[in-house]
Coordinates of C-alpha atoms in Angstrom, one line a residue:
X12 CA 112.3 140.0 -55.2
X13 CA 115.5 141.9 -54.9
X14 CA 115.9 143.4 -58.4
X15 CA 112.0 144.3 -58.0
X16 CA 112.4 145.9 -55.0
X17 CA 115.2 148.1 -56.4
X18 CA 113.6 149.0 -58.8
X19 CA 110.7 150.4 -56.9
X20 CA 113.1 152.5 -54.8
X21 CA 114.9 153.6 -58.1
X22 CA 111.7 155.3 -59.5
X23 CA 110.6 156.7 -55.8
X24 CA 113.5 159.2 -56.5
X25 CA 113.0 159.1 -60.7
X26 CA 109.6 159.0 -60.6
X27 CA 109.2 160.5 -64.5
X28 CA 111.7 158.1 -65.9
X29 CA 109.6 155.7 -68.5
X30 CA 112.4 153.7 -69.0
X31 CA 112.4 152.8 -65.7
X32 CA 108.7 152.0 -65.5
X33 CA 109.1 150.1 -68.4
X34 CA 112.0 148.0 -66.5
X35 CA 110.0 147.5 -63.2
X36 CA 106.5 146.4 -65.0
X37 CA 108.9 144.0 -67.1
X38 CA 110.0 142.4 -64.1
X39 CA 106.4 142.4 -62.5
X40 CA 105.4 140.5 -65.4
X41 CA 107.8 137.8 -64.6
X42 CA 106.9 137.9 -60.9
X43 CA 103.2 137.1 -62.2
X44 CA 102.6 140.7 -60.2
X45 CA 100.4 142.0 -63.6
X46 CA 98.4 144.5 -61.8
X47 CA 101.3 146.4 -60.8
X48 CA 103.1 146.1 -64.3
X49 CA 99.8 146.8 -65.7
X50 CA 99.3 150.4 -63.8
X51 CA 102.6 151.1 -64.8
X52 CA 102.7 150.6 -68.6
X53 CA 99.4 152.7 -68.5
X54 CA 101.2 155.4 -66.7
X55 CA 103.9 155.4 -70.1
X56 CA 101.3 155.0 -72.4
X57 CA 99.2 158.2 -70.7
X58 CA 102.3 159.9 -71.7
X59 CA 103.3 157.7 -74.7
X60 CA 100.5 156.1 -76.5
X61 CA 102.7 154.9 -79.4
X62 CA 105.5 153.7 -77.0
X63 CA 105.9 149.8 -78.5
X64 CA 107.7 148.8 -75.7
X65 CA 105.2 149.1 -73.6
X66 CA 102.3 148.0 -75.9
X67 CA 103.6 144.9 -77.0
X68 CA 104.6 144.8 -72.5
X69 CA 100.7 145.4 -72.4
X70 CA 99.8 143.0 -74.5
X71 CA 101.6 140.2 -73.6
X72 CA 99.7 141.3 -69.4
X73 CA 96.4 140.5 -70.9
X74 CA 97.6 137.7 -73.0
X75 CA 99.5 135.8 -70.3
X76 CA 95.8 136.7 -68.0
X77 CA 94.0 135.1 -71.1
X78 CA 92.2 138.0 -71.8
X79 CA 92.8 137.3 -75.3
X80 CA 90.0 139.5 -77.1
X81 CA 91.9 142.0 -75.1
X82 CA 95.3 141.3 -76.4
X83 CA 94.2 141.4 -79.6
X84 CA 93.1 145.1 -79.9
X85 CA 96.2 146.2 -79.2
X86 CA 97.6 143.9 -81.4
X87 CA 96.0 144.4 -83.9
X88 CA 97.3 148.2 -83.9
X89 CA 100.4 147.3 -83.3
X90 CA 100.9 145.0 -86.6
X91 CA 99.5 147.5 -88.8
X92 CA 102.3 150.0 -87.9
X93 CA 104.6 147.3 -86.7
X94 CA 104.9 144.9 -89.4
X95 CA 107.9 144.1 -89.2
X96 CA 108.6 143.4 -85.8
X97 CA 109.2 139.9 -84.9
X98 CA 108.4 140.1 -80.8
X99 CA 104.4 141.9 -82.4
X100 CA 104.0 139.4 -85.6
X101 CA 104.7 135.9 -82.4
X102 CA 102.5 137.4 -79.6
X103 CA 99.7 138.3 -82.5
X104 CA 99.7 134.4 -84.1
X105 CA 99.8 133.6 -80.3
X106 CA 96.7 135.4 -79.0
X107 CA 95.1 134.8 -82.9
X108 CA 95.7 131.4 -82.4
X109 CA 94.3 131.6 -79.1
X110 CA 90.5 132.8 -80.1
X111 CA 91.0 130.0 -82.5
X112 CA 91.5 131.8 -85.5
X113 CA 94.3 129.1 -86.4
X114 CA 94.6 130.3 -90.5
X115 CA 95.5 133.8 -89.7
X116 CA 98.1 133.1 -86.6
X117 CA 99.6 131.2 -89.3
X118 CA 99.7 134.2 -91.6
X119 CA 101.3 136.3 -88.8
X120 CA 103.6 133.3 -87.5
X121 CA 105.3 132.7 -90.5
X122 CA 105.5 136.4 -91.0
X123 CA 107.2 136.2 -87.3
X124 CA 110.3 133.5 -88.5
X125 CA 110.5 135.4 -92.0
X126 CA 111.7 138.3 -90.3
X127 CA 113.6 136.7 -87.4
X128 CA 114.5 132.8 -87.5
X129 CA 115.4 132.9 -83.6
X130 CA 111.2 134.0 -82.6
X131 CA 110.5 129.9 -83.1
X132 CA 108.0 128.7 -80.5
X133 CA 107.7 125.0 -80.0
X134 CA 103.9 125.2 -79.1
X135 CA 103.1 126.9 -82.5
X136 CA 105.6 124.7 -84.8
X137 CA 104.2 121.9 -83.2
X138 CA 100.5 123.1 -84.3
X139 CA 101.9 123.9 -87.4
X140 CA 104.5 120.6 -88.2
X141 CA 106.5 123.5 -89.1
X142 CA 110.1 123.3 -88.6
X143 CA 112.3 126.0 -86.6
X144 CA 113.6 129.1 -89.0
X145 CA 110.8 129.6 -90.8
X146 CA 111.0 126.1 -93.8
X147 CA 108.0 124.2 -93.9
X148 CA 108.1 120.6 -93.6
X149 CA 108.5 118.3 -96.8
X150 CA 104.9 118.0 -97.0
X151 CA 104.2 121.3 -97.4
X152 CA 107.0 122.4 -99.2
X153 CA 105.8 119.5 -102.1
X154 CA 101.6 121.3 -101.5
X155 CA 103.2 124.3 -103.0
X156 CA 104.1 125.0 -106.4
X157 CA 102.8 127.0 -108.4
X158 CA 102.7 125.1 -111.7
X159 CA 100.9 122.7 -110.2
X160 CA 97.8 125.2 -109.2
X161 CA 97.8 126.6 -112.7
X162 CA 97.4 122.5 -114.4
X163 CA 95.3 121.8 -112.3
X164 CA 93.2 124.3 -112.8
X165 CA 93.6 124.7 -116.4
X166 CA 90.9 122.5 -118.3
X167 CA 89.7 123.3 -122.4
X168 CA 85.4 122.9 -121.4
X169 CA 83.5 120.4 -123.5
X170 CA 79.9 122.0 -122.6
X171 CA 78.5 124.9 -123.9
X172 CA 74.9 127.0 -124.1
X173 CA 73.0 123.9 -125.3
X174 CA 74.0 122.0 -122.0
X175 CA 72.1 124.7 -119.8
X176 CA 68.6 125.2 -119.2
X177 CA 67.2 128.1 -119.4
X178 CA 68.8 131.4 -118.2
X179 CA 68.1 133.1 -121.3
X180 CA 68.5 136.7 -120.0
X181 CA 71.7 135.2 -118.4
X182 CA 73.3 133.9 -121.7
X183 CA 71.8 137.0 -123.6
X184 CA 73.9 139.2 -121.4
X185 CA 77.4 136.8 -121.8
X186 CA 76.6 137.3 -125.6
X187 CA 77.1 141.0 -125.4
X188 CA 80.1 141.4 -122.9
X189 CA 82.0 138.1 -124.0
X190 CA 81.1 136.6 -126.9
X191 CA 79.8 139.3 -129.6
X192 CA 83.4 141.2 -128.5
X193 CA 85.1 137.8 -130.0
X194 CA 83.4 136.8 -133.0
X195 CA 83.6 140.4 -134.1
X196 CA 87.1 141.6 -133.1
X197 CA 87.8 143.6 -135.7
X198 CA 84.7 146.0 -135.1
X199 CA 86.3 146.3 -131.5
X200 CA 89.6 146.9 -132.7
X201 CA 87.8 149.9 -134.9
X202 CA 86.4 151.5 -132.4
X203 CA 89.7 151.2 -129.7
X204 CA 87.4 148.8 -127.8
X205 CA 89.4 146.1 -125.9
X206 CA 88.3 142.3 -125.4
X207 CA 87.4 141.1 -122.4
X208 CA 86.6 143.4 -118.8
X209 CA 84.5 141.2 -116.2
X210 CA 81.3 140.4 -115.5
X211 CA 79.8 139.3 -111.8
X212 CA 77.1 136.7 -111.8
X213 CA 75.3 137.0 -108.2
X214 CA 72.2 134.8 -106.3
X215 CA 71.5 132.4 -104.7
X216 CA 73.1 129.3 -104.5
X217 CA 72.8 126.1 -106.7
X218 CA 71.4 127.6 -109.5
X219 CA 74.1 127.2 -111.9
X220 CA 76.6 130.4 -111.5
X221 CA 79.9 128.3 -112.1
X222 CA 78.5 126.1 -114.7
X223 CA 77.5 129.0 -116.6
X224 CA 80.9 130.2 -116.8
X225 CA 82.3 127.1 -118.1
X226 CA 79.5 126.9 -120.9
X227 CA 80.7 130.8 -121.4
X228 CA 84.2 129.0 -122.1
X229 CA 83.0 126.5 -124.5
X230 CA 80.6 128.1 -126.1
X231 CA 83.6 130.5 -128.1
X232 CA 86.4 127.5 -127.5
X233 CA 88.2 129.4 -125.1
X234 CA 90.3 128.3 -122.2
X235 CA 88.9 128.0 -118.6
X236 CA 90.3 128.4 -115.2
X237 CA 88.5 128.0 -112.5
X238 CA 90.2 129.7 -108.8
X239 CA 88.5 129.5 -105.9
X240 CA 89.9 131.1 -101.9
X241 CA 91.7 127.6 -101.5
X242 CA 93.7 128.7 -104.4
X243 CA 94.6 131.8 -103.4
X244 CA 95.3 132.3 -99.9
X245 CA 98.1 131.0 -98.4
X246 CA 100.3 131.2 -94.9
X247 CA 103.5 132.9 -96.5
X248 CA 103.6 136.5 -96.7
X249 CA 103.2 138.0 -100.0
X250 CA 102.4 134.5 -101.2
X251 CA 98.9 135.2 -101.7
X252 CA 99.3 138.2 -104.1
X253 CA 102.3 135.6 -106.1
X254 CA 99.3 132.9 -107.1
X255 CA 97.2 135.2 -107.5
X256 CA 99.4 137.1 -110.3
X257 CA 100.0 133.6 -111.5
X258 CA 96.9 133.0 -112.5
X259 CA 96.0 135.9 -114.3
X260 CA 99.6 135.4 -116.2
X261 CA 98.6 131.7 -117.1
X262 CA 95.3 133.5 -118.6
X263 CA 96.9 136.0 -120.8
X264 CA 99.2 133.9 -121.7
X265 CA 96.6 131.5 -123.1
X266 CA 93.9 134.1 -124.2
X267 CA 91.5 134.0 -125.3
X268 CA 90.5 133.0 -121.6
X269 CA 88.4 132.7 -119.3
X270 CA 89.4 133.6 -115.5
X271 CA 86.3 132.1 -113.5
X272 CA 87.0 133.1 -110.0
X273 CA 84.0 131.5 -107.4
X274 CA 83.4 132.6 -104.0
X275 CA 84.4 136.2 -105.3
X276 CA 83.6 137.6 -102.0
X277 CA 85.7 135.6 -99.9
X278 CA 88.6 136.5 -102.4
X279 CA 86.9 140.3 -103.0
X280 CA 85.2 141.5 -99.3
X281 CA 84.9 144.9 -98.1
X282 CA 88.4 146.2 -97.0
X283 CA 86.4 148.0 -94.0
X284 CA 85.4 145.1 -92.6
X285 CA 88.9 143.3 -92.2
X286 CA 90.5 143.4 -89.8
X287 CA 94.4 142.4 -91.4
X288 CA 96.5 143.8 -93.3
X289 CA 96.8 140.7 -95.3
X290 CA 93.6 139.4 -96.7
X291 CA 93.7 144.0 -97.2
X292 CA 96.9 143.5 -99.6
X293 CA 95.4 140.7 -102.2
X294 CA 92.7 142.4 -102.8
X295 CA 94.7 145.4 -104.0
X296 CA 96.6 142.8 -105.7
X297 CA 93.3 141.8 -107.4
X298 CA 92.1 145.4 -108.3
X299 CA 95.4 146.0 -110.1
X300 CA 95.3 143.1 -112.0
X301 CA 91.6 143.6 -113.3
X302 CA 93.2 146.6 -114.1
X303 CA 96.1 145.4 -116.3
X304 CA 97.8 148.0 -115.2
X305 CA 101.5 146.1 -115.8
X306 CA 100.1 143.1 -118.3
X307 CA 97.8 143.2 -120.8
X308 CA 94.5 142.0 -120.0
X309 CA 92.8 141.8 -123.6
X310 CA 91.2 138.4 -124.2
X311 CA 91.5 137.6 -120.6
X312 CA 87.1 137.3 -120.0
X313 CA 86.5 137.3 -115.8
X314 CA 84.0 136.3 -114.8
X315 CA 83.2 135.9 -110.7
X316 CA 80.5 134.3 -109.1
X317 CA 79.3 135.3 -105.2
X318 CA 75.9 134.7 -103.5
X319 CA 76.9 138.0 -101.2
X320 CA 76.9 140.2 -103.3
X321 CA 77.0 143.0 -100.9
X322 CA 79.6 141.4 -99.1
X323 CA 82.2 142.0 -102.2
X324 CA 84.4 145.6 -102.0
X325 CA 83.1 148.2 -103.9
X326 CA 85.6 148.7 -105.6
X327 CA 85.3 146.0 -107.7
X328 CA 82.5 147.7 -109.1
X329 CA 84.1 150.3 -111.4
X330 CA 84.4 150.8 -114.5
X331 CA 86.7 148.3 -116.8
X332 CA 86.3 145.6 -113.2
X333 CA 83.4 143.8 -112.6
X334 CA 81.2 146.4 -114.3
X335 CA 78.7 143.9 -115.6
X336 CA 76.8 142.5 -112.7
X337 CA 74.1 139.8 -113.8
X338 CA 71.6 138.3 -111.3
X339 CA 71.2 134.5 -111.7
X340 CA 67.9 133.9 -110.2
X341 CA 66.0 130.4 -109.8
X342 CA 64.8 127.9 -112.6
X343 CA 61.8 129.3 -113.5
X344 CA 58.8 126.7 -114.7
X345 CA 60.3 126.5 -118.8
X346 CA 64.5 126.7 -117.2
X347 CA 63.8 123.5 -114.5
X348 CA 61.9 121.7 -117.4
X349 CA 65.1 121.9 -119.2
X350 CA 67.1 121.0 -116.3
X351 CA 65.4 117.9 -115.3
X352 CA 65.4 117.1 -119.7
X353 CA 69.1 117.5 -119.4
X354 CA 69.9 115.8 -116.0
X355 CA 67.8 112.6 -116.9
X356 CA 69.6 112.6 -120.7
X357 CA 71.3 109.6 -119.5
X358 CA 69.8 107.6 -117.7
X359 CA 67.1 104.5 -118.3
X360 CA 63.3 106.7 -118.1
X361 CA 60.4 105.8 -118.9
X362 CA 57.1 108.7 -119.9
X363 CA 58.5 111.2 -117.9
X364 CA 55.8 114.4 -117.6
X365 CA 58.3 117.1 -117.3
X366 CA 55.9 120.0 -117.4
X367 CA 54.2 117.9 -113.8
X368 CA 57.7 117.6 -112.7
X369 CA 58.4 121.5 -113.6
X370 CA 55.2 122.6 -111.1
X371 CA 56.0 120.3 -108.5
X372 CA 59.4 121.8 -108.2
X373 CA 59.3 125.3 -107.6
X374 CA 61.8 126.9 -105.3
X375 CA 64.3 124.5 -106.8
X376 CA 67.7 125.3 -107.9
X377 CA 69.7 123.2 -110.0
X378 CA 71.5 121.7 -107.0
X379 CA 68.1 121.1 -105.7
X380 CA 66.9 119.3 -109.5
X381 CA 70.3 117.2 -109.1
X382 CA 70.1 116.0 -105.7
X383 CA 66.2 114.9 -106.3
X384 CA 67.6 113.0 -109.3
X385 CA 69.9 111.5 -107.7
X386 CA 68.1 109.7 -104.9
X387 CA 66.0 108.9 -107.2
X388 CA 68.9 106.6 -108.9
X389 CA 69.1 105.6 -105.9
X390 CA 65.9 103.8 -104.8
X391 CA 65.9 102.9 -108.8
X392 CA 69.1 101.2 -107.9
X393 CA 67.9 99.4 -104.8
X394 CA 65.2 97.7 -107.2
X395 CA 67.7 96.9 -110.1
X396 CA 69.6 95.0 -107.9
X397 CA 67.3 92.2 -107.2
X398 CA 66.7 91.6 -110.8
X399 CA 70.0 92.6 -111.7
X400 CA 68.1 94.7 -114.5
X401 CA 68.4 98.2 -114.7
X402 CA 64.7 99.9 -114.3
X403 CA 63.3 102.9 -116.1
X404 CA 62.4 106.3 -114.3
X405 CA 59.3 107.0 -114.5
X406 CA 57.4 110.3 -113.2
X407 CA 55.9 108.8 -110.0
X408 CA 59.7 107.4 -108.7
X409 CA 60.5 111.3 -109.3
X410 CA 57.4 113.1 -107.4
X411 CA 58.4 110.1 -104.5
X412 CA 61.6 111.6 -104.4
X413 CA 60.0 114.9 -103.8
X414 CA 59.3 114.5 -100.1
X415 CA 62.8 113.0 -99.3
X416 CA 64.0 116.4 -100.2
X417 CA 62.9 119.5 -99.8
X418 CA 64.1 122.9 -101.6
X419 CA 65.7 125.7 -98.0
X420 CA 68.8 127.3 -99.1
X421 CA 66.7 129.7 -102.2
X422 CA 64.4 130.4 -99.5
X423 CA 67.1 131.9 -96.5
X424 CA 68.9 133.0 -99.1
X425 CA 66.2 135.8 -100.5
X426 CA 65.1 136.2 -96.7
X427 CA 68.4 138.0 -96.6
X428 CA 68.5 139.0 -100.3
X429 CA 65.3 141.2 -99.7
X430 CA 66.5 143.4 -96.6
X431 CA 69.5 144.2 -99.0
X432 CA 66.5 145.1 -101.7
X433 CA 64.5 147.2 -99.3
X434 CA 67.1 149.5 -97.8
X435 CA 70.7 149.1 -98.8
X436 CA 69.4 149.8 -102.7
X437 CA 70.4 152.8 -103.3
X438 CA 72.8 152.1 -106.3
X439 CA 70.3 150.3 -108.0
X440 CA 72.5 147.2 -107.6
X441 CA 69.8 145.1 -106.1
X442 CA 66.4 146.1 -108.5
X443 CA 67.1 142.7 -109.9
X444 CA 66.1 141.2 -106.9
X445 CA 63.8 143.8 -105.7
X446 CA 61.0 143.5 -109.4
X447 CA 61.8 139.5 -108.7
X448 CA 60.9 139.5 -105.3
X449 CA 57.9 141.7 -106.9
X450 CA 59.3 144.7 -103.7
X451 CA 59.0 146.9 -106.9

């Protein structure tokens, strides 16, 4: 307390001394005298809004009082302006962790350690199983392996369009954009037109977007790389961008290659909705790779899939990026019939009325139809356990299974999509949804 009294007396003698106010505020924080410290810091900030030490100390006061959301408001701005300050990064990480954003907290904690290893924090180390000085555990080191990522996601599909039930319009659009350029490459070269580019597939979940992407690669005998958000995002600063670059490089080295991004909205979310720079850097890297600024994307065929195209950053829809956007609707009657025939192809069946089943499965997605058959198979297996002989699946068995699986995801998706088709469709992006719902 003697120190605080001395500082107070010194400040009375020099009331405009900002460094003195900061020193007194720090002493008050140590003594848990937060109200007076907060007032002093606000006085400093009223004169120097961007005063780094005052902002950090004010954020610490809110953090110590468990006002984490208030602290984050200050720390978010500080992280944008002082991304190389270890103290800011550590406090930001701790506040994010307290608010439940553990993945982001880990990223910023690693950033703090990379800037200055002396900022290692015992609580954060224990939570994330990290050693001090910015190093990971042996387990984490084994998990991080770019080459392993590429091999695990790299394949040569054995399916093609004949394995896809229905989806005739989607196949036609992919053929125009991807297959024809490869078959008539000389014509494209004559017009100085590059072979490649991007297609964005969007629609309700479970309607075959991933399957059609893999079938596209099989149709043209191309390599296939399936990339998800978990394959890209990493706790290390800059590692996510590097991983993304590695996937593109692998595709370029193995052209023709279909590079497929599942749930692309997670990688390419609208930057205006983001609160931290880490995600924005990944998007900028993604756009740079799509543009082929430093590399040639000729022969790299990029497909993206999303259930929520309205969350995707508009920059992805510019020419030469994902410039062809295709709506993948739920399967219609004929498509459902084809899907059921394909799914039951290698199973013991007896006189299946596919037309009847197709009529009874309105609003069922491809995933719903597969779930329906799985339920039916489980019931038939129970019957077969007694006799030891597989009993064939009949129409009545599948009709009975309808009561055990009702489609919900498609209806929920269209409920949300309808609002965008009606009220956020100035560019005509959602015309296909409006047409499907008979809104036009």
